[in-house]
mmCIF file of C-alpha atoms and ligand atoms in Angstrom:
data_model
loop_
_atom_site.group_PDB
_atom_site.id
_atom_site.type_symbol
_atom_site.label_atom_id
_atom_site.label_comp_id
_atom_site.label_asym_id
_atom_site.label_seq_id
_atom_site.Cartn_x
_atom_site.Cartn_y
_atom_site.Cartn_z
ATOM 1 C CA UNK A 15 47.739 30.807 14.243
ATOM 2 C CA UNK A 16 45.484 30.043 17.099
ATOM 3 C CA UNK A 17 47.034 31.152 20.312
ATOM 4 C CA UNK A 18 46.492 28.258 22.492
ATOM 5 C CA UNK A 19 49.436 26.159 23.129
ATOM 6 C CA UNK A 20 50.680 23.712 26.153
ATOM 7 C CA UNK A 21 53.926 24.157 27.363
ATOM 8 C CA UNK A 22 55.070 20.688 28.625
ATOM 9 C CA UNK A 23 58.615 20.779 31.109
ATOM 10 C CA UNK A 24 60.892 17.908 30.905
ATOM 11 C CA UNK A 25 63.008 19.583 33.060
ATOM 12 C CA UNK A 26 60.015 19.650 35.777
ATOM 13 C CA UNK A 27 59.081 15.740 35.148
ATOM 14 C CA UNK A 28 62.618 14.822 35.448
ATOM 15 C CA UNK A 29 62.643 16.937 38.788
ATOM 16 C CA UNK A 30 59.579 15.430 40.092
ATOM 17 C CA UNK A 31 60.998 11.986 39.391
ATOM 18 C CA UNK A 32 63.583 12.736 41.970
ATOM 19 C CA UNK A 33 61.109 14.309 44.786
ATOM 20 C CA UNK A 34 59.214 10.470 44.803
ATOM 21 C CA UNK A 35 62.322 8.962 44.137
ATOM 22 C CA UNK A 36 63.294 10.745 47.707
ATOM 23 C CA UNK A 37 60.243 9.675 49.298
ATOM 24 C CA UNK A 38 60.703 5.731 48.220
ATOM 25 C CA UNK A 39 62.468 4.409 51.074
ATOM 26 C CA UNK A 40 64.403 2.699 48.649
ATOM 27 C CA UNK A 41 61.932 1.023 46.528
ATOM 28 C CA UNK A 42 62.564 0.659 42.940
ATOM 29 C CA UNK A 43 59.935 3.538 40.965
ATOM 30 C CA UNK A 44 57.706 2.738 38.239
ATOM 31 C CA UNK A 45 56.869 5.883 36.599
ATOM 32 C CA UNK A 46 53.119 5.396 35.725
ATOM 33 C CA UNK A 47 52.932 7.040 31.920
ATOM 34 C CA UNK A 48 49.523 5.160 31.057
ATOM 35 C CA UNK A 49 46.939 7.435 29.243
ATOM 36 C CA UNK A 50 49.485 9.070 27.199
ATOM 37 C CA UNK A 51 51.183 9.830 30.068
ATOM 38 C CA UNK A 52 48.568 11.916 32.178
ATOM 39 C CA UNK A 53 48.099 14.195 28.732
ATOM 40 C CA UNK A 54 52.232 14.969 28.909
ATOM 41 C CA UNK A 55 52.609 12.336 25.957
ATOM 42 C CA UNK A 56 54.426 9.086 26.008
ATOM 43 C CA UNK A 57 57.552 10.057 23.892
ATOM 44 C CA UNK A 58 58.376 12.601 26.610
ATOM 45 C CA UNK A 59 57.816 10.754 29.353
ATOM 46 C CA UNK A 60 60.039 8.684 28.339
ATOM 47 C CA UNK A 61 62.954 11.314 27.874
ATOM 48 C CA UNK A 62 61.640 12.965 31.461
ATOM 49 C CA UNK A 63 62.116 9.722 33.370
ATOM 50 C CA UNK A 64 65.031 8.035 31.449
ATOM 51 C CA UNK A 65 66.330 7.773 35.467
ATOM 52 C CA UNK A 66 63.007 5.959 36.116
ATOM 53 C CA UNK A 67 63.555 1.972 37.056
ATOM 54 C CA UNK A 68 60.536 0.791 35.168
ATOM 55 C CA UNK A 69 57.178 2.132 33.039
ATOM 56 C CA UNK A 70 53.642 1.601 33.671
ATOM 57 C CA UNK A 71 51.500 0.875 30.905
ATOM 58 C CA UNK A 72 48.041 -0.062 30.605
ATOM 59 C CA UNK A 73 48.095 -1.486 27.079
ATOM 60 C CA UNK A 74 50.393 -3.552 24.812
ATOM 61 C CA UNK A 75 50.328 -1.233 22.182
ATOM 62 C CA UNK A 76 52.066 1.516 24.676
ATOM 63 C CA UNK A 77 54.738 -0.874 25.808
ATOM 64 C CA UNK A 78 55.329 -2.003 22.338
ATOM 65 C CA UNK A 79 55.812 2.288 21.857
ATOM 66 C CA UNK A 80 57.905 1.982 24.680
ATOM 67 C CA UNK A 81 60.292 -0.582 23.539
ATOM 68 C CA UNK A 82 60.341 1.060 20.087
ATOM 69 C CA UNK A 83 61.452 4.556 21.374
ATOM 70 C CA UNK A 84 64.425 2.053 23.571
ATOM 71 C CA UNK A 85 63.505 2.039 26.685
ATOM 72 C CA UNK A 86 65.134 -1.447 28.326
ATOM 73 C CA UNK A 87 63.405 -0.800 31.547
ATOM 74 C CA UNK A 88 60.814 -3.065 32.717
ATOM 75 C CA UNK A 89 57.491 -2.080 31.834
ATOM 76 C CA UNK A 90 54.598 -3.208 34.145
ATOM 77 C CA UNK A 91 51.196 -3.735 32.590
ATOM 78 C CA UNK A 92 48.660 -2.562 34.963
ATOM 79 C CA UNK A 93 45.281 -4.357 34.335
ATOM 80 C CA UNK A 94 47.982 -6.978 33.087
ATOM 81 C CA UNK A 95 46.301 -8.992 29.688
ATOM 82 C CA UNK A 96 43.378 -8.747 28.203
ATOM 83 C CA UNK A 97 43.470 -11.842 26.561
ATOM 84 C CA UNK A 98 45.629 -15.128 25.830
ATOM 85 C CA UNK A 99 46.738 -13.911 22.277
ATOM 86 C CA UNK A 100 48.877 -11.140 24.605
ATOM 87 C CA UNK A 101 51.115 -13.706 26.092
ATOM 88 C CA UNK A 102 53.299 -14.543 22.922
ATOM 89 C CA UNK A 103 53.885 -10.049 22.879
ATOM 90 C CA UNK A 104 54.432 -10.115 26.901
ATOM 91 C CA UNK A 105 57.777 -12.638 26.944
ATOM 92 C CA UNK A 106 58.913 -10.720 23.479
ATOM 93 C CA UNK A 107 59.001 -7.564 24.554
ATOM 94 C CA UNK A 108 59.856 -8.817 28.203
ATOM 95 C CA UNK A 109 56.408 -6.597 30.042
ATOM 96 C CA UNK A 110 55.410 -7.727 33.614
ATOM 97 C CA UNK A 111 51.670 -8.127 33.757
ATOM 98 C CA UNK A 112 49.319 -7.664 36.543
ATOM 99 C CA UNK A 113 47.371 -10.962 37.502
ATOM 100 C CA UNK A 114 44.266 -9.800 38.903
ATOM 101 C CA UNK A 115 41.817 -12.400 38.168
ATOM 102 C CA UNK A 116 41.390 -16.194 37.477
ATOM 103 C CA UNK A 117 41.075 -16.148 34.094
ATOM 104 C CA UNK A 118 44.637 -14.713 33.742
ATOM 105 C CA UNK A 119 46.418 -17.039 35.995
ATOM 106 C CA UNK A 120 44.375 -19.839 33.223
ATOM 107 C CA UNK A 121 45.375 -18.651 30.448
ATOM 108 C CA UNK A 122 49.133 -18.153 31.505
ATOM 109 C CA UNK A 123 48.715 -21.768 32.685
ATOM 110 C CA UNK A 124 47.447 -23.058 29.251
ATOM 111 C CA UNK A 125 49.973 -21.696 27.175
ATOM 112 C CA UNK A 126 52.856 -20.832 29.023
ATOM 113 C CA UNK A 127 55.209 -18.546 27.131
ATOM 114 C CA UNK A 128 58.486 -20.031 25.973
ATOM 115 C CA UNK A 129 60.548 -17.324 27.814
ATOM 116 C CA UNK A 130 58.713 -17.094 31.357
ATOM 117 C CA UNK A 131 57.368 -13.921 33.302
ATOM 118 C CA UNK A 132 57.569 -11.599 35.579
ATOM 119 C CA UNK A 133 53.865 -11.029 37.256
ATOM 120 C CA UNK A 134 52.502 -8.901 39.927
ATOM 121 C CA UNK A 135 50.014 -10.904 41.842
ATOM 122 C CA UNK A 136 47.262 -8.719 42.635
ATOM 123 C CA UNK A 137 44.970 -8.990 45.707
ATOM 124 C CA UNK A 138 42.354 -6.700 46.352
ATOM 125 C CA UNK A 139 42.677 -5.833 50.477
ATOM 126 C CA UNK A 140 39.647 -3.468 50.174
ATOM 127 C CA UNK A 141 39.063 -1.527 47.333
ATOM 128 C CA UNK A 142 37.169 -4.022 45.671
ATOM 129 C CA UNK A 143 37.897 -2.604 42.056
ATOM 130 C CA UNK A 144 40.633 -5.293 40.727
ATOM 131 C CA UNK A 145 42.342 -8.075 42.668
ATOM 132 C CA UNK A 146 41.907 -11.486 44.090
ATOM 133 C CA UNK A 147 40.559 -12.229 46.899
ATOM 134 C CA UNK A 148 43.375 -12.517 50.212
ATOM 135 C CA UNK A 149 41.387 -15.037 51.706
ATOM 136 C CA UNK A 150 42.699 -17.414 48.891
ATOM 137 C CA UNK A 151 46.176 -16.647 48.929
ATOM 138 C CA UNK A 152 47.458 -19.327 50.066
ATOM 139 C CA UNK A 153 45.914 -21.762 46.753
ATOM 140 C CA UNK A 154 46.598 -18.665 44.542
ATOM 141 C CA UNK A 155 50.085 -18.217 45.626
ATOM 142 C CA UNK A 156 50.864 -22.038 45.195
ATOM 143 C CA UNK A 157 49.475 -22.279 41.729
ATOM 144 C CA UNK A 158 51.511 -19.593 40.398
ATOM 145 C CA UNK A 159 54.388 -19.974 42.092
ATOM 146 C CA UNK A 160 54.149 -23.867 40.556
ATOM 147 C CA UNK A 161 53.697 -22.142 36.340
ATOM 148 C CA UNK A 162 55.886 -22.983 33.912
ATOM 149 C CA UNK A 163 54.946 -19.505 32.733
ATOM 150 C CA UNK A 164 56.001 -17.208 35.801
ATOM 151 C CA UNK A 165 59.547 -16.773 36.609
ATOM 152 C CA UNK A 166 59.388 -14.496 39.661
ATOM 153 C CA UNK A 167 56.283 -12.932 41.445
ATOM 154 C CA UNK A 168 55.729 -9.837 43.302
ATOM 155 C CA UNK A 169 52.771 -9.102 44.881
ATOM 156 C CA UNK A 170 50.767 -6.300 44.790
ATOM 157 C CA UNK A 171 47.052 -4.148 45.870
ATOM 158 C CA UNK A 172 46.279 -0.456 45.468
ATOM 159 C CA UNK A 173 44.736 1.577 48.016
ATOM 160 C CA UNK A 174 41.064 3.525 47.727
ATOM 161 C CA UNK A 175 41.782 6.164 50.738
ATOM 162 C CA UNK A 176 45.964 6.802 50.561
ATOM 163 C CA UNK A 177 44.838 10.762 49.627
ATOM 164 C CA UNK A 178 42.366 10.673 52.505
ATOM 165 C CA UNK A 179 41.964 10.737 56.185
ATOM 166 C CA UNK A 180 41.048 6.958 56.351
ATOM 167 C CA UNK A 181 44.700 6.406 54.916
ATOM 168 C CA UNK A 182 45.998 3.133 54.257
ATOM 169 C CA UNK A 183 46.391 1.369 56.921
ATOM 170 C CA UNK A 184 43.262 -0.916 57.165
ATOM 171 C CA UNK A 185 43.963 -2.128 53.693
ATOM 172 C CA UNK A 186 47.744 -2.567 54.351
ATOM 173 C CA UNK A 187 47.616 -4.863 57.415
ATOM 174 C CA UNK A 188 45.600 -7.813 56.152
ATOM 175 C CA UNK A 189 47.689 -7.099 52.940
ATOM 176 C CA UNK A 190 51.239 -7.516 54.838
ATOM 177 C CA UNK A 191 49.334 -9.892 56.717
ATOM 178 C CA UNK A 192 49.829 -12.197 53.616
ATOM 179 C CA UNK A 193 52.605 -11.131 52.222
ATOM 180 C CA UNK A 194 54.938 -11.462 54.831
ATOM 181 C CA UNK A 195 53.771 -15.308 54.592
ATOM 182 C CA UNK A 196 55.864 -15.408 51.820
ATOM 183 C CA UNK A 197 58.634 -13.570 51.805
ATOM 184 C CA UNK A 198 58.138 -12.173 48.290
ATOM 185 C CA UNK A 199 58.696 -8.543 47.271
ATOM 186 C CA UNK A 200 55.628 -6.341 47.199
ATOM 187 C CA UNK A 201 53.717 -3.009 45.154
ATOM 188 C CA UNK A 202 51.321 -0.806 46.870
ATOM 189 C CA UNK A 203 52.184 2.970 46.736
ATOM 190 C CA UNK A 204 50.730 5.502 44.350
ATOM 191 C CA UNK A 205 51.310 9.239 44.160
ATOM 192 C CA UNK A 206 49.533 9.573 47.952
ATOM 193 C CA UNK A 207 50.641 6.579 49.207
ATOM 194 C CA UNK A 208 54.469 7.089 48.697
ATOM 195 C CA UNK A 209 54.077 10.866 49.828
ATOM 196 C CA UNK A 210 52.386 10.475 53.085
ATOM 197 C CA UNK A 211 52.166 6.492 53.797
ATOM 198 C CA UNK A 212 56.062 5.523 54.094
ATOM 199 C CA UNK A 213 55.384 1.862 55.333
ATOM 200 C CA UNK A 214 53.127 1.160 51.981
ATOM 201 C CA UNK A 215 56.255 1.527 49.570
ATOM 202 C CA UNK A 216 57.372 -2.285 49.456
ATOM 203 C CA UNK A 217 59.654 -3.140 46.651
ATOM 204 C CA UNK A 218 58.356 -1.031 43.898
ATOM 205 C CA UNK A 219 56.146 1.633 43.756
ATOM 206 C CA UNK A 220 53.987 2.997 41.164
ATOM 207 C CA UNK A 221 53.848 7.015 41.281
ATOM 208 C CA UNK A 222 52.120 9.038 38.221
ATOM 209 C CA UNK A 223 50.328 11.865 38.747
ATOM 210 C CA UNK A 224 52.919 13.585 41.069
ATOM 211 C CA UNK A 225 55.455 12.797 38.278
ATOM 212 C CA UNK A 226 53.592 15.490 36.253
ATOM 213 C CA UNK A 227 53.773 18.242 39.033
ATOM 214 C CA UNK A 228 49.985 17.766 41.165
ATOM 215 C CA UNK A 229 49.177 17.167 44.273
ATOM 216 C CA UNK A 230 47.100 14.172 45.111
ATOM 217 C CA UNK A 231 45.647 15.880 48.492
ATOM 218 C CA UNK A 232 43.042 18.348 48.891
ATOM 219 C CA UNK A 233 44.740 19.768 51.238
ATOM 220 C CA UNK A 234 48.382 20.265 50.612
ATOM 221 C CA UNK A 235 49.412 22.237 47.503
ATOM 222 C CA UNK A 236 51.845 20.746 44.412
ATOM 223 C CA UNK A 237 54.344 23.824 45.617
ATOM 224 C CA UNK A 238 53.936 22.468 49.303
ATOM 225 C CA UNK A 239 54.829 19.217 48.286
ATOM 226 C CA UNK A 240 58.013 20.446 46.088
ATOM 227 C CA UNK A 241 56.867 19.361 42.995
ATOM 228 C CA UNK A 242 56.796 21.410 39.622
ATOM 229 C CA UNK A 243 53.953 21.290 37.313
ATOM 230 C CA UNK A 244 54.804 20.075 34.070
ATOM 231 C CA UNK A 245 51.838 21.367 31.963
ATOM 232 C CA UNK A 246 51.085 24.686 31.382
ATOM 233 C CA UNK A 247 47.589 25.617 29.509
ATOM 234 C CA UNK A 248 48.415 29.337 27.749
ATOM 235 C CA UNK A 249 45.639 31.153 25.255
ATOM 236 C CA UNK A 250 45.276 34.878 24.566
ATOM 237 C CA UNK A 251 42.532 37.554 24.719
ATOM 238 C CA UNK A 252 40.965 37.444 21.226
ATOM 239 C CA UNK A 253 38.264 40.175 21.990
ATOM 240 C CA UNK A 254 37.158 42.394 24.539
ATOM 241 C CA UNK A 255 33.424 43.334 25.071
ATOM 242 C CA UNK A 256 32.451 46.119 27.413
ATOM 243 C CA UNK A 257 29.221 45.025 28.969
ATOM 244 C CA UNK A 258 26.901 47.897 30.638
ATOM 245 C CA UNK A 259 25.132 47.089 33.476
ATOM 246 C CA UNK A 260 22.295 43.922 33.436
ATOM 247 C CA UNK A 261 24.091 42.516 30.007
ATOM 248 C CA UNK A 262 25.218 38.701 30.063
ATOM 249 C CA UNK A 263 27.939 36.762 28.361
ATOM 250 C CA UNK A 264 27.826 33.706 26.493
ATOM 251 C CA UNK A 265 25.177 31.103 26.064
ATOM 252 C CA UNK A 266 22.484 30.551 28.630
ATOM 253 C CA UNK A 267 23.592 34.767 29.820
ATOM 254 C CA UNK A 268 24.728 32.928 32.564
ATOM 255 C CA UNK A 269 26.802 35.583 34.144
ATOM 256 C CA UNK A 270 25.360 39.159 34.077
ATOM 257 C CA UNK A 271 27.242 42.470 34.729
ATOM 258 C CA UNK A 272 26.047 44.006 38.078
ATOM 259 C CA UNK A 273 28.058 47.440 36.762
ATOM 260 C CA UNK A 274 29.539 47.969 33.324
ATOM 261 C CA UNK A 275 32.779 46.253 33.299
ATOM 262 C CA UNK A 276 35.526 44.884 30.707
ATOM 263 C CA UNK A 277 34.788 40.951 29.745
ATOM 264 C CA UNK A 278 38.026 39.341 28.041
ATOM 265 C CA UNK A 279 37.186 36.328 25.084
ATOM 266 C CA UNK A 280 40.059 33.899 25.134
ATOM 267 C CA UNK A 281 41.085 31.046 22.871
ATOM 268 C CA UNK A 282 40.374 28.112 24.766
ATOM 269 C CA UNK A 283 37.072 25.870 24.898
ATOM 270 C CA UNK A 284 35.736 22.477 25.594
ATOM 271 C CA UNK A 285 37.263 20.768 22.541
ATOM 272 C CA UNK A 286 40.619 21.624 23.555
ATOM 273 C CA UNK A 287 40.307 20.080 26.598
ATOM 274 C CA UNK A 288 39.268 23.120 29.555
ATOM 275 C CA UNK A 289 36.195 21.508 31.625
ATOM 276 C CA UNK A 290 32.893 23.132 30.237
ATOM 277 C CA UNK A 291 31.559 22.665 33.705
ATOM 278 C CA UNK A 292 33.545 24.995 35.384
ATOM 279 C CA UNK A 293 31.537 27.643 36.785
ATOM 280 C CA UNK A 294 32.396 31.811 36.402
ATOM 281 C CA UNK A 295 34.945 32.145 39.208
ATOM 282 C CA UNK A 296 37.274 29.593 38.450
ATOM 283 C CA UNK A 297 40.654 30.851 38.884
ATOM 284 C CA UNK A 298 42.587 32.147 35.585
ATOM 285 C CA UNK A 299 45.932 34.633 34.752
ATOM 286 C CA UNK A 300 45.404 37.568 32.485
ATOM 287 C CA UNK A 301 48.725 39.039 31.645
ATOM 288 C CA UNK A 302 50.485 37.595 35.046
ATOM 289 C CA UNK A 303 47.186 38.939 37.127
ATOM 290 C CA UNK A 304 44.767 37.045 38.758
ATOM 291 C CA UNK A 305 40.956 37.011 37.000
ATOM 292 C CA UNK A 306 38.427 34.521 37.223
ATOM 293 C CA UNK A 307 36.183 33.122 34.049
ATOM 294 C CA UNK A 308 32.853 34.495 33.652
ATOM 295 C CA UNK A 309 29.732 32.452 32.347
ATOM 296 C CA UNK A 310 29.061 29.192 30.587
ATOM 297 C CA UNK A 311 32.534 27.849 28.468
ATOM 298 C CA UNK A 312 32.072 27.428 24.923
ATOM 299 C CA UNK A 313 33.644 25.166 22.588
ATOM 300 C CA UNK A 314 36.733 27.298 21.512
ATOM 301 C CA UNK A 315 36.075 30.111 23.938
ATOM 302 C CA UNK A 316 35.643 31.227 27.274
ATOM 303 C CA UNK A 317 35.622 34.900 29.074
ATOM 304 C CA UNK A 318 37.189 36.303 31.920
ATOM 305 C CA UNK A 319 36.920 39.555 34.197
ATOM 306 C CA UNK A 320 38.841 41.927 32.854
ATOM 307 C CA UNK A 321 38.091 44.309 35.605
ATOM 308 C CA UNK A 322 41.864 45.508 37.608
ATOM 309 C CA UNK A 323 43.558 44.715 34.907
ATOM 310 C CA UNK A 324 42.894 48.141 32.444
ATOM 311 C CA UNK A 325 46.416 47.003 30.929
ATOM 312 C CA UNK A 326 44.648 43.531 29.126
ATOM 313 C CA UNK A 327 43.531 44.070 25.940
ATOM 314 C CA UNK A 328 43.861 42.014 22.506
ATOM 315 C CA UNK A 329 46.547 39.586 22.657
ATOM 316 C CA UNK A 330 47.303 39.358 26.441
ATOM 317 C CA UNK A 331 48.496 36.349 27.761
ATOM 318 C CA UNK A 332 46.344 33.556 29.813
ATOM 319 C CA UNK A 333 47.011 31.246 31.692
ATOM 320 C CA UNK A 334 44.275 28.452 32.471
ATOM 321 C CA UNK A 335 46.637 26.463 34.267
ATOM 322 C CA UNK A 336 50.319 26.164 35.244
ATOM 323 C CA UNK A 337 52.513 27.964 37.754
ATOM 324 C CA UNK A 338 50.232 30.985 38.499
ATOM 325 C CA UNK A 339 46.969 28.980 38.278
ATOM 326 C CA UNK A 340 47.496 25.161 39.937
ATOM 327 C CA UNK A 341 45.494 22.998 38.074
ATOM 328 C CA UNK A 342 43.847 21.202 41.059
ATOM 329 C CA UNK A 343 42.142 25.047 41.492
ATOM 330 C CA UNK A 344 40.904 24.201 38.393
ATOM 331 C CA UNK A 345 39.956 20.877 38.307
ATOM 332 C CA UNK A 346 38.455 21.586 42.126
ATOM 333 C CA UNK A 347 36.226 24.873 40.957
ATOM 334 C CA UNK A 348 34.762 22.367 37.948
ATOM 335 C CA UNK A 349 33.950 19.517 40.695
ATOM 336 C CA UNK A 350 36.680 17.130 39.007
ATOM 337 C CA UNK A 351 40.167 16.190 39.683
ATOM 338 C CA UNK A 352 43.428 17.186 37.711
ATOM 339 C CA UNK A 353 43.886 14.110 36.527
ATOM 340 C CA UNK A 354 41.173 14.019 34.613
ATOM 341 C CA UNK A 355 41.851 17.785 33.063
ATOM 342 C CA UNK A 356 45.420 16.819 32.385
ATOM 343 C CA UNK A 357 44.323 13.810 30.167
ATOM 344 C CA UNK A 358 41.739 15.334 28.648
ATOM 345 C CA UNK A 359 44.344 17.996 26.412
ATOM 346 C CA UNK A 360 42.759 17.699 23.043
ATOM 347 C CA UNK A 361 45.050 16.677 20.372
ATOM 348 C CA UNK A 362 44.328 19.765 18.563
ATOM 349 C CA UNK A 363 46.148 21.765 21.384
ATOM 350 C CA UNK A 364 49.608 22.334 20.027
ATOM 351 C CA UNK A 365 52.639 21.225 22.552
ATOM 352 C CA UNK A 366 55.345 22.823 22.586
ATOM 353 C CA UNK A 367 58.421 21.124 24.748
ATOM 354 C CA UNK A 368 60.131 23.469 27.683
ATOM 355 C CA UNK A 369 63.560 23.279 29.526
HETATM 356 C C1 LIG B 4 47.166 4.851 37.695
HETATM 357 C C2 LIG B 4 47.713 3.922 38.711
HETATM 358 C C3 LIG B 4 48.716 4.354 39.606
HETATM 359 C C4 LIG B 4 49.184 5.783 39.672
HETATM 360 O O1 LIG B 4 48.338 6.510 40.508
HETATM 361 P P1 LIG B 4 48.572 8.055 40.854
HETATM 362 O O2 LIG B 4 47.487 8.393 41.786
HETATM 363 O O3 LIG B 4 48.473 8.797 39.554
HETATM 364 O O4 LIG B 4 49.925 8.162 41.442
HETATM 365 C C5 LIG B 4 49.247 3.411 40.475
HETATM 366 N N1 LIG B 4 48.808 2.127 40.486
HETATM 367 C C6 LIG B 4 47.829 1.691 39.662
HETATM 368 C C7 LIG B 4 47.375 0.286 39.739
HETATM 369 C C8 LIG B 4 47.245 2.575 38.756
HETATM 370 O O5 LIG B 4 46.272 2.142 37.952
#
């Protein structure tokens, strides 16, 4: 069998559950699973964060999973619905959808459910990606709170900057601003938010990617933050090819051998998910030793420096990322971000569940 394999922790989700449960200030936490749960896979998730007080979802069809596998948790629906014919499926399966935009609040208004909602009223304070405008809040407000359709409201907005210097603030103030108007419970935190912006966890918040073990921050670690990583990406050296000097590996020759050296193939490539744009140097394990990939990556394989480690031949372990190799090191050295590397696992990479 092919060597590659993820290793997926419950044990480390469940534990990172509890580290933004610590930093909530009391809010209720929504563990964000959307995108087949950050590439950790929705059926786990939901064993991982059984202690979770809600789900995020960005579809119907992964509630409806949701509800299915038992969970009796709410379940939040983050870009809320899509259309009118999801209304009847939100009061049945009793999800909480986002209202981000007119055309929601009309349709909820046309054909109210039988069993009213729960909504998050979304304003945008400054991101400008989803959300109503705060300057109408007060006509907004009064039209929901007067459906037939809505049974309670929260409100809610999502910060651009919480992982960067500019922080949160200058969207949180006009937010609060409004909200406190009202007296109605609120949503703002993500993963960066509820780690370093304690005053934007409201009610609930709405943590994902630090459920699954990374750091949102260029500049503090996962391990500096106390959370695990959940995923580990482990191949094996398939072949070894000893280069004399001026000889290049892999298409384009894009690395070539200054002095003869030991180049190691491994099992892992594009198609099952490792970014093809990550350049010789990013950061790998051979055999618990620190290497680095050499050349372009191919779409099952990629190479790595074999030279220090005289012990690595066929069948040593690699690991692209995990515990020895963060995958932010990763995701940084191929000019992307983990999340997108942890959702992009290819469903032909085999998973196998860890304590
Ligand atoms: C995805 C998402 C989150 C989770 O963000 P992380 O950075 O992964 O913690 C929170 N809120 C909304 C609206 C989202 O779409």
């Amino acid at each position: 069998m092919r060597p590659i394999k993820a290793e997926i922790s419950l044990g480390a989700m469940a534990h990172n559950l509890r580290v933004a449960r610590a930093h909530a200030h009391g809010a209720r936490v929504f563990a964000v699973v959307k995108a087949n749960a950050y590439g950790h896979g929705l059926s786990r998730a939901r064993r991982a964060f059984t202690a979770a007080d809600g789900f995020a979802v960005l579809t119907l069809e992964e509630a409806a999973n949701l509800r299915l596998m038992g969970v009796e948790q709410p379940i939040m629906l983050l870009e809320g619905l899509f259309g009118a014919d999801e209304i009847a499926t939100c009061a049945e399966l009793d999800l909480w959808p986002v209202l981000h935009q007119a055309a929601q609040l009309d349709w909820l208004e046309r054909a109210p459910p039988a069993r009213p909602l729960q909504v998050f009223l979304k304003f945008d304070s400054g991101m400008h990606r989803l959300g109503m405008p705060l300057a109408g809040h007060a006509a907004i407000v009064a039209r929901v709170r007067g459906m037939a359709g809505v049974a309670g409201i929260t409100l809610m907005t999502h910060f651009a900057q919480a992982d960067e210097a500019a922080g949160v603030d200058w969207q949180l103030r006009p937010f609060l601003d409004v909200a406190d108007r009202y007296g109605l419970p609120w949503s703002g935190a993500n993963s960066a938010a509820l780690l370093r912006h304690p005053q934007a966890c409201g009610a609930w918040v709405r943590p994902g990617l630090m459920l699954y073990g990374a750091s949102p921050f260029a500049d503090a670690s996962a391990d500096a933050l106390g959370l695990k990583p959940a995923m580990t990406l482990k191949s094996e050296i398939i072949g070894v090819q000893n280069l004399r000097a001026g000889e290049g590996v892999g298409y384009g020759q894009l690395f070539r051998a200054e002095r003869p050296m030991r180049v190691g193939v491994v099992a892992c490539g594009y198609a099952d998910g490792y970014p093809r744009h990550a350049p010789t140097g990013t950061p790998v394990a051979v055999g618990g030793g620190a290497s680095r990939t050499l050349g372009r990556v191919s779409m099952d394989m990629l190479c790595v420096d074999l030279d220090g480690l005289p012990d690595a031949g066929i069948g040593a372990p690699v690991e692209l990322w995990g515990a020895h190799v963060p995958v932010e090191a990763v995701a940084t050295a191929a000019a992307t971000v983990s999340y997108e590397l942890l959702c992009a696992l290819a469903p032909r990479v085999q998973v196998e569940e860890v304590e």
